Amino acid sequence: MMKTRQNKKFQIFIHIVMILLALVVILPFLLVFMSSVTDETTLIRNGYSFFPEKWSVQAYQYIIQNSNKIFRAYGITILVTIIGTSVNLLLSSLMAYPLTIKDLPHRRAITFFVFFTMLFNGGLVPTYLMYVNYFHIKNTIWALIIPGFLLSANNILLIRTYFANSIPDALLEAARIDGAKEIYIYLKIVLPLGKPILVTMGLFSGLAYWNDWTNGLYYLTGNKGQALYGIQNLLNQMITDIQYLASGNAVGNIGAELLKMPTISIRMAIAFIAMLPLFIIYPFLQKYFAEGIMLGAVKG
């Protein structure tokens, strides 16, 4: 009886803690949305609030006026995210699976070289010169896919650990005895059983591609480069334009009316629009994410 009461109290405590943690995560996003539909004058006078004194959709009207650019940028970001994430998972799993084979020659040395890249890199300037002068990716779609995110040592090591700990060696050995080639084992056994870690790493990779704006900043220039802007680069450009208009420098060219633009609420609306697709996708991947990150992090 005593244990039952203690268990109930513990469950109540855990539920309270989880509710508080959920609120800590949800409330900032809710505040961003509420700020985006708050009148600019009210926002400046009263600050951010979950219960606006005066509502306004002027920020979203501004975004709708630029909807063609936004939809194009969304399309580029979605394309880059799908291609980059798919190739990242393919290359990472192809590298991770051989490292789980115990009799692979120089397996420890290869693993060390993979780990070494997590600690050291060539630096920004040599990387930029290599991609621009030798790979010629400047002002191309590949500038948003290749640098930085296409292959991750962290993903390789986590996937390798999951494969080694979650896929029985006896199953792989039985397949080899039956005459299965390694490529068949990889495609028909390893990938299906490794779905949780692959979905988890895919989520991380997808988030990296979706939120990336540095590649566009470095490798996309001029009108040709701006035509390839993803959503993050476009929103950053829109915020810069709004700040320029609000500074008063454009009064002589455009008119003083532009100074009345709701700059703060537009920034909040832009931030909310950029985050919205991630909110929609994550619930469908949550069960794989929880399983994959726990098992993939176990030391092999």
Coordinates of C-alpha atoms in Angstrom, one line a residue:
M1 CA 0.0 0.0 0.0
M2 CA 2.8 2.3 0.9
K3 CA 4.7 1.6 -2.3
T4 CA 1.6 2.3 -4.3
R5 CA 1.2 5.7 -2.7
Q6 CA 4.9 6.5 -3.3
N7 CA 4.6 5.4 -6.9
K8 CA 1.6 7.7 -7.4
K9 CA 3.4 10.6 -5.8
F10 CA 6.4 9.9 -8.0
Q11 CA 4.3 9.8 -11.1
I12 CA 2.5 13.0 -10.2
F13 CA 6.0 14.7 -9.7
I14 CA 7.3 13.4 -13.0
H15 CA 4.1 14.6 -14.8
I16 CA 4.5 18.1 -13.3
V17 CA 8.2 18.2 -14.3
M18 CA 7.4 17.1 -17.8
I19 CA 4.6 19.7 -18.1
L20 CA 6.9 22.4 -17.0
L21 CA 9.6 21.3 -19.5
A22 CA 7.0 21.2 -22.2
L23 CA 5.9 24.7 -21.3
V24 CA 9.5 25.9 -21.4
V25 CA 9.8 24.6 -25.0
I26 CA 6.3 25.7 -26.2
L27 CA 5.9 29.2 -24.7
P28 CA 8.7 30.9 -26.5
F29 CA 7.3 29.8 -29.9
L30 CA 3.8 30.9 -28.8
L31 CA 5.3 34.3 -27.7
V32 CA 6.9 34.7 -31.2
F33 CA 3.5 34.1 -32.9
M34 CA 1.6 36.4 -30.6
S35 CA 4.2 39.1 -31.1
S36 CA 3.8 38.7 -34.9
V37 CA 0.1 39.5 -34.7
T38 CA 0.5 42.4 -32.3
D39 CA 0.1 46.0 -33.4
E40 CA 3.6 47.6 -33.7
T41 CA 2.8 50.6 -31.5
T42 CA 1.4 48.3 -28.8
L43 CA 4.4 46.1 -29.0
I44 CA 6.8 49.0 -28.6
R45 CA 4.7 50.5 -25.7
N46 CA 3.9 47.3 -23.7
G47 CA 6.6 44.9 -24.9
Y48 CA 6.0 41.3 -25.7
S49 CA 2.8 39.7 -24.4
F50 CA 0.8 36.5 -24.7
F51 CA -2.4 38.6 -24.6
P52 CA -2.0 41.6 -27.0
E53 CA -3.9 44.7 -26.3
K54 CA -4.3 45.4 -30.0
W55 CA -4.1 42.9 -32.8
S56 CA -2.6 43.4 -36.3
V57 CA -1.9 41.3 -39.3
Q58 CA 0.1 43.9 -41.1
A59 CA 3.3 41.8 -40.7
Y60 CA 1.7 38.9 -42.6
Q61 CA 0.3 41.3 -45.2
Y62 CA 3.9 42.4 -45.9
I63 CA 5.0 38.8 -46.2
I64 CA 2.1 38.0 -48.6
Q65 CA 3.2 40.9 -50.8
N66 CA 6.5 39.1 -51.1
S67 CA 4.9 35.6 -51.4
N68 CA 6.5 34.8 -54.8
K69 CA 10.0 35.2 -53.4
I70 CA 9.0 33.3 -50.3
F71 CA 7.5 30.3 -52.1
R72 CA 10.5 30.1 -54.4
A73 CA 12.8 30.2 -51.4
Y74 CA 10.7 27.5 -49.6
G75 CA 11.0 25.3 -52.7
I76 CA 14.8 25.7 -52.9
T77 CA 15.1 25.0 -49.1
I78 CA 12.9 21.9 -49.4
L79 CA 14.8 20.6 -52.4
V80 CA 18.2 21.2 -50.7
T81 CA 17.0 19.6 -47.5
I82 CA 15.7 16.5 -49.2
I83 CA 18.7 16.0 -51.4
G84 CA 21.3 16.9 -48.7
T85 CA 19.6 14.7 -46.0
S86 CA 19.2 11.7 -48.3
V87 CA 22.8 11.8 -49.5
N88 CA 24.1 12.5 -46.0
L89 CA 22.3 9.3 -44.7
L90 CA 23.5 7.3 -47.6
L91 CA 27.1 8.2 -47.2
S92 CA 27.0 8.1 -43.4
S93 CA 25.5 4.6 -43.3
L94 CA 27.8 3.3 -46.1
M95 CA 30.7 4.5 -44.0
A96 CA 29.3 3.3 -40.7
Y97 CA 28.4 -0.2 -41.7
P98 CA 32.0 -1.4 -42.6
L99 CA 33.3 0.0 -39.3
T100 CA 31.1 -2.5 -37.5
I101 CA 32.8 -5.5 -39.2
K102 CA 35.4 -6.7 -36.7
D103 CA 37.8 -8.3 -39.2
L104 CA 37.8 -5.2 -41.4
P105 CA 41.5 -4.3 -42.1
H106 CA 42.6 -1.1 -40.4
R107 CA 39.2 -0.6 -38.8
R108 CA 40.6 1.3 -35.8
A109 CA 42.7 3.6 -37.9
I110 CA 39.8 4.5 -40.2
T111 CA 37.6 5.1 -37.1
F112 CA 40.3 7.4 -35.7
F113 CA 40.5 9.4 -38.9
V114 CA 36.7 9.8 -38.9
F115 CA 36.9 11.0 -35.2
F116 CA 39.8 13.3 -36.0
T117 CA 37.7 15.3 -38.4
M118 CA 35.4 16.2 -35.5
L119 CA 38.2 17.9 -33.7
F120 CA 40.2 19.7 -36.5
N121 CA 39.4 21.2 -39.9
G122 CA 41.2 23.3 -42.5
G123 CA 39.5 26.6 -41.5
L124 CA 37.1 28.9 -43.2
V125 CA 39.4 30.5 -45.8
P126 CA 41.0 27.3 -47.1
T127 CA 37.6 25.7 -47.3
Y128 CA 36.1 28.6 -49.2
L129 CA 39.1 28.7 -51.6
M130 CA 38.8 24.9 -52.2
Y131 CA 35.1 24.9 -52.9
V132 CA 35.2 28.0 -55.1
N133 CA 38.5 27.5 -57.1
Y134 CA 38.6 23.7 -57.4
F135 CA 35.0 22.5 -57.1
H136 CA 33.4 25.7 -58.7
I137 CA 30.2 25.5 -56.7
K138 CA 29.9 29.3 -56.3
N139 CA 26.4 30.5 -57.3
T140 CA 25.2 27.0 -57.9
I141 CA 22.7 24.8 -56.0
W142 CA 25.6 22.6 -54.8
A143 CA 26.8 25.5 -52.7
L144 CA 23.8 24.9 -50.4
I145 CA 24.3 21.1 -50.3
I146 CA 28.0 20.2 -50.2
P147 CA 29.8 22.4 -47.7
G148 CA 29.6 21.5 -44.1
F149 CA 26.6 19.1 -44.0
L150 CA 26.9 16.5 -46.7
L151 CA 28.9 14.1 -44.5
S152 CA 29.2 14.3 -40.7
A153 CA 31.6 12.3 -38.6
N154 CA 29.2 12.6 -35.6
N155 CA 26.5 10.9 -37.7
I156 CA 28.9 8.2 -38.8
L157 CA 30.0 7.3 -35.3
L158 CA 26.4 7.3 -33.9
I159 CA 25.1 5.1 -36.7
R160 CA 28.1 2.8 -36.4
T161 CA 27.4 2.4 -32.6
Y162 CA 23.7 1.7 -33.3
F163 CA 24.5 -0.9 -36.0
A164 CA 27.1 -2.6 -33.7
N165 CA 24.8 -2.7 -30.6
S166 CA 21.4 -3.3 -32.1
I167 CA 21.9 -5.7 -35.0
P168 CA 23.0 -9.2 -33.9
D169 CA 26.3 -10.4 -35.3
A170 CA 24.7 -13.9 -35.6
L171 CA 22.1 -12.5 -38.0
L172 CA 24.7 -11.0 -40.3
E173 CA 26.9 -14.1 -40.1
A174 CA 24.0 -16.3 -41.0
A175 CA 23.4 -14.2 -44.1
R176 CA 27.0 -14.5 -45.1
I177 CA 26.9 -18.3 -44.6
D178 CA 23.9 -18.4 -46.9
G179 CA 25.9 -16.6 -49.6
A180 CA 24.6 -13.1 -49.2
K181 CA 27.0 -10.3 -50.4
E182 CA 27.7 -7.4 -48.2
I183 CA 25.7 -5.0 -50.4
Y184 CA 22.7 -7.3 -50.0
I185 CA 23.2 -7.5 -46.2
Y186 CA 23.4 -3.7 -46.1
L187 CA 20.3 -3.0 -48.2
K188 CA 18.0 -5.9 -46.9
I189 CA 19.1 -6.3 -43.3
V190 CA 21.1 -3.3 -42.0
L191 CA 19.1 -0.5 -43.3
P192 CA 15.6 -1.8 -42.3
L193 CA 16.8 -2.7 -38.8
G194 CA 18.6 0.7 -38.5
K195 CA 15.6 2.8 -39.3
P196 CA 15.4 4.4 -35.8
I197 CA 18.9 5.8 -35.9
L198 CA 18.7 6.7 -39.6
V199 CA 15.5 8.7 -39.0
T200 CA 17.1 10.4 -36.0
M201 CA 20.3 11.4 -37.9
G202 CA 18.1 12.4 -40.8
L203 CA 16.2 14.8 -38.5
F204 CA 19.5 16.3 -37.3
S205 CA 20.8 16.6 -40.9
G206 CA 17.5 18.0 -42.1
L207 CA 17.4 20.6 -39.3
A208 CA 21.0 21.6 -40.2
Y209 CA 20.1 22.1 -43.9
W210 CA 16.8 23.9 -43.1
N211 CA 18.4 26.4 -40.7
D212 CA 21.6 27.0 -42.7
W213 CA 22.2 30.4 -44.0
T214 CA 26.0 30.6 -43.9
N215 CA 26.5 28.7 -47.1
G216 CA 24.3 31.1 -48.9
L217 CA 26.1 34.0 -47.3
Y218 CA 29.5 32.7 -48.4
Y219 CA 28.9 31.1 -51.8
L220 CA 25.8 33.0 -53.3
T221 CA 26.5 36.5 -54.6
G222 CA 24.9 38.9 -57.0
N223 CA 21.6 38.5 -58.8
K224 CA 22.5 34.9 -59.9
G225 CA 23.2 33.9 -56.3
Q226 CA 20.2 35.6 -54.9
A227 CA 18.0 33.6 -57.3
L228 CA 19.1 30.5 -55.3
Y229 CA 18.4 31.9 -51.9
G230 CA 16.8 29.5 -49.5
I231 CA 14.2 30.6 -46.9
Q232 CA 16.8 31.5 -44.2
N233 CA 18.8 33.6 -46.6
L234 CA 15.7 35.3 -48.0
L235 CA 14.4 36.1 -44.6
N236 CA 17.7 37.4 -43.5
Q237 CA 17.7 39.7 -46.6
M238 CA 14.2 40.8 -45.8
I239 CA 15.1 41.7 -42.3
T240 CA 18.1 43.7 -43.5
D241 CA 15.9 45.5 -46.0
I242 CA 13.4 46.4 -43.3
Q243 CA 16.2 47.7 -41.0
Y244 CA 17.5 49.8 -43.9
L245 CA 14.0 51.3 -44.5
A246 CA 13.4 51.9 -40.8
S247 CA 16.8 53.7 -40.4
G248 CA 15.5 56.6 -42.5
N249 CA 18.2 56.3 -45.2
A250 CA 15.6 55.4 -47.8
V251 CA 13.3 58.3 -47.2
G252 CA 14.5 60.3 -50.1
N253 CA 14.0 57.4 -52.6
I254 CA 10.9 55.6 -51.4
G255 CA 9.0 57.8 -49.1
A256 CA 8.5 58.5 -45.4
E257 CA 5.5 56.1 -45.3
L258 CA 7.8 53.1 -45.3
L259 CA 9.1 54.2 -41.9
K260 CA 5.7 53.2 -40.5
M261 CA 6.3 49.5 -41.3
P262 CA 5.9 47.2 -38.3
T263 CA 9.6 46.1 -38.2
I264 CA 9.5 44.2 -35.0
S265 CA 6.3 42.2 -35.7
I266 CA 7.6 41.4 -39.3
R267 CA 10.7 39.9 -37.8
M268 CA 8.6 37.8 -35.5
A269 CA 6.3 36.7 -38.4
I270 CA 9.3 35.8 -40.5
A271 CA 10.8 33.7 -37.6
F272 CA 7.5 31.9 -37.1
I273 CA 7.1 31.1 -40.8
A274 CA 10.6 29.7 -40.9
M275 CA 9.9 27.4 -37.9
L276 CA 6.4 26.2 -38.9
P277 CA 7.3 23.3 -41.2
L278 CA 9.5 21.8 -38.5
F279 CA 6.6 21.8 -36.1
I280 CA 4.5 19.9 -38.6
I281 CA 7.1 17.2 -39.5
Y282 CA 8.5 16.5 -36.0
P283 CA 5.5 14.6 -34.5
F284 CA 5.6 12.0 -37.3
L285 CA 9.3 11.3 -36.5
Q286 CA 9.2 11.5 -32.7
K287 CA 8.9 7.8 -32.0
Y288 CA 12.0 7.0 -34.2
F289 CA 13.9 10.0 -32.7
A290 CA 13.5 8.8 -29.1
E291 CA 14.5 5.2 -29.9
G292 CA 17.4 6.1 -32.2
I293 CA 19.1 8.7 -30.1
M294 CA 19.0 6.6 -26.9
L295 CA 20.4 3.4 -28.5
G296 CA 22.8 5.2 -30.9
A297 CA 24.4 7.0 -28.0
V298 CA 25.3 3.8 -26.1
K299 CA 29.1 3.2 -26.1
G300 CA 30.2 0.5 -28.5

